[in-house]
PDB file of C-alpha atoms in Angstrom:
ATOM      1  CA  UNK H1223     -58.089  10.538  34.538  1.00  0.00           C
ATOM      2  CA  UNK H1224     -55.796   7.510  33.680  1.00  0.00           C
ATOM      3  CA  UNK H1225     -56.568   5.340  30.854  1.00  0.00           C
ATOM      4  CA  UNK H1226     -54.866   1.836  30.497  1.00  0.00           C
ATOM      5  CA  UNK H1227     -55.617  -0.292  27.364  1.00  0.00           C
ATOM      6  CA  UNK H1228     -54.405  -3.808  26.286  1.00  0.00           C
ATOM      7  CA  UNK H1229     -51.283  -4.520  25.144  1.00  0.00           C
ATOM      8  CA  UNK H1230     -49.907  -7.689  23.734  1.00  0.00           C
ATOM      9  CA  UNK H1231     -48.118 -10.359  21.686  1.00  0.00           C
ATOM     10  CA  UNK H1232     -49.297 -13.970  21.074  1.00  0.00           C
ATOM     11  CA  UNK H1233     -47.571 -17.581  21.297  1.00  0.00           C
ATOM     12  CA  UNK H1234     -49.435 -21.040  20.327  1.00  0.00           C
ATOM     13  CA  UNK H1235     -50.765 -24.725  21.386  1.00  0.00           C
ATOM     14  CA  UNK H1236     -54.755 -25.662  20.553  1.00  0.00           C
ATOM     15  CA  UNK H1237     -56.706 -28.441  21.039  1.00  0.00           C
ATOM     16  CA  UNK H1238     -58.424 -30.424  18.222  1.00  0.00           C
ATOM     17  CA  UNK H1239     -59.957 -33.860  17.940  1.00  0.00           C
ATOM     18  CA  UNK H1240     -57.334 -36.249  16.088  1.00  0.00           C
ATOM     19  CA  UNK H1241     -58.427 -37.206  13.072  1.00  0.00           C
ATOM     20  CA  UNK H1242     -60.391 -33.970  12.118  1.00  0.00           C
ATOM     21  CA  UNK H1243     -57.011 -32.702  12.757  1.00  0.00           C
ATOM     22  CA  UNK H1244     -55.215 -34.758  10.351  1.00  0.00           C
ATOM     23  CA  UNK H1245     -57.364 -33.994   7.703  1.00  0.00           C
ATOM     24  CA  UNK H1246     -57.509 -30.422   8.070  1.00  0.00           C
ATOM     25  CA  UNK H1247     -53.019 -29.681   8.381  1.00  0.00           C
ATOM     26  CA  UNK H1248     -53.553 -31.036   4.661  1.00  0.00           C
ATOM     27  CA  UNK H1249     -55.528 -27.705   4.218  1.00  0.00           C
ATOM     28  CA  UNK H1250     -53.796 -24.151   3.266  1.00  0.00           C
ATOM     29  CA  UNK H1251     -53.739 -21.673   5.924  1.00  0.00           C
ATOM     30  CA  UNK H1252     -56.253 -19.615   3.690  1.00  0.00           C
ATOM     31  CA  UNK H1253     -58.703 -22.847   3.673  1.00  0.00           C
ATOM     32  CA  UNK H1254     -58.042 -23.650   6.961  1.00  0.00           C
ATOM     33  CA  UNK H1255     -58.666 -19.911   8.334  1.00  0.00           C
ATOM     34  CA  UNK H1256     -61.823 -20.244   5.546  1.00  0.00           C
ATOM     35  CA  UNK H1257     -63.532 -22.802   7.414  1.00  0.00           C
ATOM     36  CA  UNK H1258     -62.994 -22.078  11.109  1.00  0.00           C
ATOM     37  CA  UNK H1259     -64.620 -18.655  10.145  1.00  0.00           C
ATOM     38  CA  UNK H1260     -67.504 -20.302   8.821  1.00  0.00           C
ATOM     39  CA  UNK H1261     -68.127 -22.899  11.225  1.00  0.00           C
ATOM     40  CA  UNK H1262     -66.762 -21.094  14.484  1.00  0.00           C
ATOM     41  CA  UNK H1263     -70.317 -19.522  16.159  1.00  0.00           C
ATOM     42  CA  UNK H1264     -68.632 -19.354  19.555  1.00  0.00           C
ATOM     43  CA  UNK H1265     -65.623 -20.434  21.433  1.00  0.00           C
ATOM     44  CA  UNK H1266     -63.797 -19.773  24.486  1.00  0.00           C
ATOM     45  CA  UNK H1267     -60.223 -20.475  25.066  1.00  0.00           C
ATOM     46  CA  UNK H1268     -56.667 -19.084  26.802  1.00  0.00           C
ATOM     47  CA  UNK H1269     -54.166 -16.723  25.385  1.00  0.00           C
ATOM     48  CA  UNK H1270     -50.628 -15.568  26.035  1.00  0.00           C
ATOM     49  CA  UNK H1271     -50.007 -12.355  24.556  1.00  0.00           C
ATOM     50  CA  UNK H1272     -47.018 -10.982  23.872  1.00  0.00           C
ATOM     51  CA  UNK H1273     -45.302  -7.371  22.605  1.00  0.00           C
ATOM     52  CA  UNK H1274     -42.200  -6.729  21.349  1.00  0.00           C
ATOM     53  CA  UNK H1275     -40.178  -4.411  19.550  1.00  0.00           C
ATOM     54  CA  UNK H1276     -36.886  -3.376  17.559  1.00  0.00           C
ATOM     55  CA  UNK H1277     -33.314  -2.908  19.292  1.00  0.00           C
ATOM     56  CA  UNK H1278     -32.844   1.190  19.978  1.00  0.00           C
ATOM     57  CA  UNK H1279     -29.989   2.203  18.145  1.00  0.00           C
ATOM     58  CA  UNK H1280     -28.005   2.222  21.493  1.00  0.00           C
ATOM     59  CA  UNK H1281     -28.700  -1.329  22.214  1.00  0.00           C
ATOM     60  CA  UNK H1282     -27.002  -4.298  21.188  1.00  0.00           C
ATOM     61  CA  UNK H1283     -28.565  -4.793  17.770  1.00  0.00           C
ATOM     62  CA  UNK H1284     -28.039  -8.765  17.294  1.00  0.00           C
ATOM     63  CA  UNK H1285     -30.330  -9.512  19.906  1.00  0.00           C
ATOM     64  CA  UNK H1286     -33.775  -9.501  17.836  1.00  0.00           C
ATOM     65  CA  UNK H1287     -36.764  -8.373  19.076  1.00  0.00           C
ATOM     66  CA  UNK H1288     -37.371  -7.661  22.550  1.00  0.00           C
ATOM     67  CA  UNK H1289     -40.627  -8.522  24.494  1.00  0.00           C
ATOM     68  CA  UNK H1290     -41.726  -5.536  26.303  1.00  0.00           C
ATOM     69  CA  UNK H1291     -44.638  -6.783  27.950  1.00  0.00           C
ATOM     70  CA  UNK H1292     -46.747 -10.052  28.173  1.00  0.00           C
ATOM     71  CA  UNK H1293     -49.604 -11.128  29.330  1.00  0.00           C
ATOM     72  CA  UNK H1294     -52.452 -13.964  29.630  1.00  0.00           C
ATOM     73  CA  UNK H1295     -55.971 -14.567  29.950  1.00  0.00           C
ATOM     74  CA  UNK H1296     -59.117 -16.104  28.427  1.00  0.00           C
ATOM     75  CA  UNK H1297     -61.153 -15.142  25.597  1.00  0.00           C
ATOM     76  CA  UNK H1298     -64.870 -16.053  24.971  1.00  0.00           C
ATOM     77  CA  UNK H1299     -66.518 -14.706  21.532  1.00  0.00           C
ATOM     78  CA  UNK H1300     -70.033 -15.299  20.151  1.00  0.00           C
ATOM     79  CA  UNK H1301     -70.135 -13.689  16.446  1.00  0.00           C
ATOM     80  CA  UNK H1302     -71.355 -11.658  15.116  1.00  0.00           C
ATOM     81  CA  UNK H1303     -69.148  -9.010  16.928  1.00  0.00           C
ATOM     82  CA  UNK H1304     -69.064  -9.960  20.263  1.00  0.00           C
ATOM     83  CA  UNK H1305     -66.069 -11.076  22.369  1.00  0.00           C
ATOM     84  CA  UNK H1306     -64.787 -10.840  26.270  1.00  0.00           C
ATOM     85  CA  UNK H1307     -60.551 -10.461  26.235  1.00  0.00           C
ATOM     86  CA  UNK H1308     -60.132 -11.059  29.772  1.00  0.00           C
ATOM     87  CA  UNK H1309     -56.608 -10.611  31.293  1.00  0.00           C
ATOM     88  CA  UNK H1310     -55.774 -11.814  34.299  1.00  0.00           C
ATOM     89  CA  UNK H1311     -52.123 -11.861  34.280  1.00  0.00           C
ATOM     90  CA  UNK H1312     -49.929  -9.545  35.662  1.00  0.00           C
ATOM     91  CA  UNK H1313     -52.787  -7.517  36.213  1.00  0.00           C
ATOM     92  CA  UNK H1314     -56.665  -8.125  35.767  1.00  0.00           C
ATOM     93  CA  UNK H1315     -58.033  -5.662  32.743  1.00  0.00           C
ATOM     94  CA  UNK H1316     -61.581  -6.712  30.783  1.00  0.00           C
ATOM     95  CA  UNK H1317     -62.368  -5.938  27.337  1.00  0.00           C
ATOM     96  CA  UNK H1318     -65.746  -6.794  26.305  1.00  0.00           C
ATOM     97  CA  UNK H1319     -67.581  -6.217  22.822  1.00  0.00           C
ATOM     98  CA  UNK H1320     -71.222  -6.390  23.288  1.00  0.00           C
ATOM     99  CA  UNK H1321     -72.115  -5.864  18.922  1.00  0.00           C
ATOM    100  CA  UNK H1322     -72.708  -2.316  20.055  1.00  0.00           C
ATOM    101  CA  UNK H1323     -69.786  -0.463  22.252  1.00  0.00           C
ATOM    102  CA  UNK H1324     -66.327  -1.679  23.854  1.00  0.00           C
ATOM    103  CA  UNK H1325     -66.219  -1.555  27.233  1.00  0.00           C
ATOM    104  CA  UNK H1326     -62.822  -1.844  29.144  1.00  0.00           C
ATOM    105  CA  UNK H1327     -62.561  -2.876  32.885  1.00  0.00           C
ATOM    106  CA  UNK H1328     -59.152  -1.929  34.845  1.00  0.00           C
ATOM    107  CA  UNK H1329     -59.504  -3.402  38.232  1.00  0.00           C
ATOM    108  CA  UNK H1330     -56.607  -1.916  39.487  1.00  0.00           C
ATOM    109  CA  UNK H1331     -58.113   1.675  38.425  1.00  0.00           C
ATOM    110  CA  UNK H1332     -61.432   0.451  39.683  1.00  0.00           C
ATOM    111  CA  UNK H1333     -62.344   2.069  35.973  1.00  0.00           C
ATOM    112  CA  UNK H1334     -64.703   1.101  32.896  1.00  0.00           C
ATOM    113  CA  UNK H1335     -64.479   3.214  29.832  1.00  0.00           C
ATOM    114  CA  UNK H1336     -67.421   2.792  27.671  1.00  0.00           C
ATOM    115  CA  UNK H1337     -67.068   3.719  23.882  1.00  0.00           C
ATOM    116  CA  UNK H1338     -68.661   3.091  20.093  1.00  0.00           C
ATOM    117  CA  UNK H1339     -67.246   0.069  18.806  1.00  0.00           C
ATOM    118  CA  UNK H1340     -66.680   1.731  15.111  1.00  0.00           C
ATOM    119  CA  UNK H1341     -62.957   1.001  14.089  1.00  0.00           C
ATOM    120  CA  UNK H1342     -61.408   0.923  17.698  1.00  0.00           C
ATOM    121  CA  UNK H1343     -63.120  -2.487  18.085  1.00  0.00           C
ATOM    122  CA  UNK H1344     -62.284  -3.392  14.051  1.00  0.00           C
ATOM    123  CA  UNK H1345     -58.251  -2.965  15.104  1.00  0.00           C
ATOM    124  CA  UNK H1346     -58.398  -4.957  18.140  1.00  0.00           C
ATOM    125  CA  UNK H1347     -56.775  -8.708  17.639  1.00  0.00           C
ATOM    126  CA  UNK H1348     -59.929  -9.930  18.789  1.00  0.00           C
ATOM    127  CA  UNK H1349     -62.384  -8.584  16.507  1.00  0.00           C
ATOM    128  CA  UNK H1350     -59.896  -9.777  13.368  1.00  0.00           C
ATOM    129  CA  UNK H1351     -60.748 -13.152  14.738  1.00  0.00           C
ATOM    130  CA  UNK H1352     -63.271 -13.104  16.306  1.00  0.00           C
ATOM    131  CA  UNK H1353     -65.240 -10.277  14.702  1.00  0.00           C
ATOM    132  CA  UNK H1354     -68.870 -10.182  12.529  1.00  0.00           C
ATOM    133  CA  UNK H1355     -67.326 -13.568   9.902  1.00  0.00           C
ATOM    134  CA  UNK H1356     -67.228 -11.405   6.657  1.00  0.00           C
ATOM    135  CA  UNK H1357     -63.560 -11.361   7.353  1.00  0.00           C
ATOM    136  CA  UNK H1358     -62.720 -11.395   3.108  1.00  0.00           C
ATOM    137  CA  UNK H1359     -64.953  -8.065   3.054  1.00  0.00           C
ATOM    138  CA  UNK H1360     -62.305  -6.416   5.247  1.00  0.00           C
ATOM    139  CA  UNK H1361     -58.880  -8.547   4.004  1.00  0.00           C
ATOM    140  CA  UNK H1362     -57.325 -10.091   1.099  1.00  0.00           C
ATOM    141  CA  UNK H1363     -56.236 -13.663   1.975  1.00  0.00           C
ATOM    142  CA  UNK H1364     -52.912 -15.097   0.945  1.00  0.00           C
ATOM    143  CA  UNK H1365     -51.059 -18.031   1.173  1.00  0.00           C
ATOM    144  CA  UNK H1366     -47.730 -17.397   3.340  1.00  0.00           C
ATOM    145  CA  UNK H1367     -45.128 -19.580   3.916  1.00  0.00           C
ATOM    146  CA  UNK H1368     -45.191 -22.706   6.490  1.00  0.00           C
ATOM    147  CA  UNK H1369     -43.350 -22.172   9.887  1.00  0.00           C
ATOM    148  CA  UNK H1370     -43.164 -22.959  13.677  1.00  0.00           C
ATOM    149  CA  UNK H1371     -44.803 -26.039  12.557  1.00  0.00           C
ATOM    150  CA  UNK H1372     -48.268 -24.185  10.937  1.00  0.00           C
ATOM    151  CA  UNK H1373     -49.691 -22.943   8.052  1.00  0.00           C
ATOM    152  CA  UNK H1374     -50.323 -19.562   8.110  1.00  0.00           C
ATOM    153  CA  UNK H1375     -52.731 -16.711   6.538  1.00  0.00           C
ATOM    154  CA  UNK H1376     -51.703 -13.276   5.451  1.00  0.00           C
ATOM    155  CA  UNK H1377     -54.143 -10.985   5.519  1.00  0.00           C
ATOM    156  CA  UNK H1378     -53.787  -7.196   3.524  1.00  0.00           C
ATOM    157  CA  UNK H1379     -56.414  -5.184   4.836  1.00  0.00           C
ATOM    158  CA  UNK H1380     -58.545  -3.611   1.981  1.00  0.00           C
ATOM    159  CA  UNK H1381     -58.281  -0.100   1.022  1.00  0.00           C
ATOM    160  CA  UNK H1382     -61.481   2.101   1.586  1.00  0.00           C
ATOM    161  CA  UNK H1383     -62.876   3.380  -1.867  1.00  0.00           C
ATOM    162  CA  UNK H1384     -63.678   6.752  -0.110  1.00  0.00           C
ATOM    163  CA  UNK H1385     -60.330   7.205   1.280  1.00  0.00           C
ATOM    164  CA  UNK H1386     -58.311   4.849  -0.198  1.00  0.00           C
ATOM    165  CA  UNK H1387     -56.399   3.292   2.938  1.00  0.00           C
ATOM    166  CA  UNK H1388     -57.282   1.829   5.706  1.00  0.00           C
ATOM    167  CA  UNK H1389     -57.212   3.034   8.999  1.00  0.00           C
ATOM    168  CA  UNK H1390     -55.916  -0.152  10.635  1.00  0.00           C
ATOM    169  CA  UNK H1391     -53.212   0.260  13.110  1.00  0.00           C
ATOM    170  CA  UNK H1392     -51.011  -2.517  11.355  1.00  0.00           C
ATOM    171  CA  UNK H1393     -49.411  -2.870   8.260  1.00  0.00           C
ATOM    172  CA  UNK H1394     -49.050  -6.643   8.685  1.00  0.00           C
ATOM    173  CA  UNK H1395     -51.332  -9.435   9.837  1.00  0.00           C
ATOM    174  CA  UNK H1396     -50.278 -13.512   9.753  1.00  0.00           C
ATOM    175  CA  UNK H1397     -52.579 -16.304  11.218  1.00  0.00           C
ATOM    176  CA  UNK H1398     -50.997 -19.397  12.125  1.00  0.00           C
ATOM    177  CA  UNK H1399     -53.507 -22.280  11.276  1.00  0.00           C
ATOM    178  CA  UNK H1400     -53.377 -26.237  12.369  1.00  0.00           C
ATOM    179  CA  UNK H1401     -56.201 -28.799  13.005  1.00  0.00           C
ATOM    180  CA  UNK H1402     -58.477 -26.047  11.611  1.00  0.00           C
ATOM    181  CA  UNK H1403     -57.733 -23.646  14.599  1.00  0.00           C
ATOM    182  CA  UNK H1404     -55.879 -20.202  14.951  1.00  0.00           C
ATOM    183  CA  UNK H1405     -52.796 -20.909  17.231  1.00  0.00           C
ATOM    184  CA  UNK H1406     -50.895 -17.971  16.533  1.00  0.00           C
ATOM    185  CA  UNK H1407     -51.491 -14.335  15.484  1.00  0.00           C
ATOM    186  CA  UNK H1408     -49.126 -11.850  14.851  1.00  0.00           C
ATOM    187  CA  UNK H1409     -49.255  -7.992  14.163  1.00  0.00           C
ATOM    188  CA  UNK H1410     -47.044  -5.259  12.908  1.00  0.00           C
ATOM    189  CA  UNK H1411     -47.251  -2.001  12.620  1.00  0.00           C
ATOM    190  CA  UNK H1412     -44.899   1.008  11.252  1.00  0.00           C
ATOM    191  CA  UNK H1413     -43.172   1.689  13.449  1.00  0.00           C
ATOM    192  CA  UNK H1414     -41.540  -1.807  13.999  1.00  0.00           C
ATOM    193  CA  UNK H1415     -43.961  -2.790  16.942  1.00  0.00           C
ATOM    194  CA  UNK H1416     -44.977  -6.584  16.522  1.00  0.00           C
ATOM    195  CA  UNK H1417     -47.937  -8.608  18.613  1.00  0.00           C
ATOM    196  CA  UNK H1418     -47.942 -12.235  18.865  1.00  0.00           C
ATOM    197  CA  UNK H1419     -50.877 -14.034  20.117  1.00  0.00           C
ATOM    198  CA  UNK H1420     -51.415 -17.583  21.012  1.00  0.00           C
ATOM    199  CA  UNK H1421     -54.294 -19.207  21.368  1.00  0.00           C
ATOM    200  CA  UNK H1422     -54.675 -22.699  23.797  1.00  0.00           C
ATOM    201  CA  UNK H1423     -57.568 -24.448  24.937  1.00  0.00           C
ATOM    202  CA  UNK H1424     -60.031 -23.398  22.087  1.00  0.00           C
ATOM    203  CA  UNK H1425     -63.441 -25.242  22.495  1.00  0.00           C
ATOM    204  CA  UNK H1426     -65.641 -24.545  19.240  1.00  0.00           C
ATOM    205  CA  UNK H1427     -69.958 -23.855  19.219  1.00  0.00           C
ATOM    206  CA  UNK H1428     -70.210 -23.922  22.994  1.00  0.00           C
ATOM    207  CA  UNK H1429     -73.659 -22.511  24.259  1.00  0.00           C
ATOM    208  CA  UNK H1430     -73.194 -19.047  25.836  1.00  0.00           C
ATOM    209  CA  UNK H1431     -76.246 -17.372  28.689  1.00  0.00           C
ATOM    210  CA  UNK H1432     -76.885 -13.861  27.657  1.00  0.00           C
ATOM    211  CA  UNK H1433     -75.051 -12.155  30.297  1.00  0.00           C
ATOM    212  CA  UNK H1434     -71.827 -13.645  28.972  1.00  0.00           C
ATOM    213  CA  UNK H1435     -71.285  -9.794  26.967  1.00  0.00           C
ATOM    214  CA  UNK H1436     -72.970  -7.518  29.740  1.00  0.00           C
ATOM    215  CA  UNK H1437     -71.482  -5.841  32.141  1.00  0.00           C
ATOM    216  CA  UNK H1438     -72.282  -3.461  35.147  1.00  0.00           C
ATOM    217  CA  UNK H1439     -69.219  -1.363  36.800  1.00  0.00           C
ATOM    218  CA  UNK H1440     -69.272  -2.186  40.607  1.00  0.00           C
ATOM    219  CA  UNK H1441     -70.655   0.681  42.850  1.00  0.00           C
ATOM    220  CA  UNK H1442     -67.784   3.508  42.999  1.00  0.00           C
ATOM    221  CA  UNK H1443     -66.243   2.889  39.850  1.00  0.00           C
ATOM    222  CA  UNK H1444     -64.777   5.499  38.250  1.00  0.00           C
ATOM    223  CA  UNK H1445     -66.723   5.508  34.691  1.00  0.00           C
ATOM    224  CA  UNK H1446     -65.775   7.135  31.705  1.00  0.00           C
ATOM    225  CA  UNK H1447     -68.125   7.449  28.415  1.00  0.00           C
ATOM    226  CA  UNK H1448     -66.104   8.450  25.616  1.00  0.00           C
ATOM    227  CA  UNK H1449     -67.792   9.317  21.971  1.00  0.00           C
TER     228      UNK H1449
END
């Protein structure tokens, strides 16, 4: 049995009314990333989605990072919790966040893999977004320095007082803020991997039908149910 999951890097452009827009670049990232998590109920918007990663030592080693695979969708989330991360290019993949379990669609592998949401959802670029809103429970919020034209957020993710680190798959997390939206995300881990996300298109507090998080594999799926 083949399992394929998302992969990605992000790049940025957002829409926002003009003067609300004006008013809120004056704002820190922090504030800025503050308030859309407050206000932000749903949304729905596009991504391109980007991953790259580190010369090998027996490549050229002035080039910077490479991109190693990219790819674009749309995104619709409702919080607390719940989100859709649908891919449709350069192949069409589903990830959908019901508050409960994660379900991923391959349409290619005519698969859906059901699972727990628990931390696999909590590490997903999505959820850090998109996720239940107590976002400071889970990260320290600082300032970082202004670039690419935004104002962006670093977030250190907490350590847990029973283990004392956190089981996050990245060891570095920036949000690029402007007009009061995310337009850029980007992720690193360990091992030199980075993500960059951007967000277009975002519409804010749009009303959602309850299906919008359900979903039924077709007949003859292949479906796995992991614990």
């Amino acid at each position: 049995m083949t399992i394929r999951f998302l992969s990605g890097a992000f790049c940025a452009a957002l829409l926002a009314l003009p003067n609300a827009s004006f008013a809120q670049d004056a704002q820190s990232g922090v504030e800025q990333l503050r308030q859309f998590v407050r206000i932000s109920k749903t949304a729905e918007g596009e991504f391109v989605q980007q991953q790259l990663r580190a010369p090998k030592p027996n490549e050229p080693q002035d080039k910077g990072l490479k991109v190693i695979r990219k790819t674009e969708g749309r995104f619709i989330f409702q919080r607390p919790g719940r989100f859709v991360w649908d891919t449709t290019k350069p192949f069409e993949q589903r990830l959908i966040a019901d508050g409960k379990q994660l379900i991923m669609w391959d349409k290619d592998l005519n698969q859906a893999t059901f699972r727990p949401a628990g931390q696999v959802l909590a590490s997903t670029p999505a959820a850090i977004l998109f996720g239940e809103g107590a976002l400071e429970q889970h990260f320290d919020l600082e300032e970082g320095a202004e670039r690419s034209g935004l104002r962006w957020a670093n977030l250190r993710p907490k350590a847990k007082p029973s283990a004392g680190s956190n089981d996050l798959p990245y060891t570095s997390i920036a949000i690029g803020m402007s007009g009061g939206l995310p337009r850029a995300l980007e992720l690193m881990d360990g091992l030199g991997s980075v993500v960059q996300l951007s967000l277009m298109q975002i519409q804010l507090n749009i009303p959602l039908p309850a299906s919008t998080f359900t979903f039924t594999p077709p007949a003859g799926a292949e479906v796995l149910r992991l614990k």
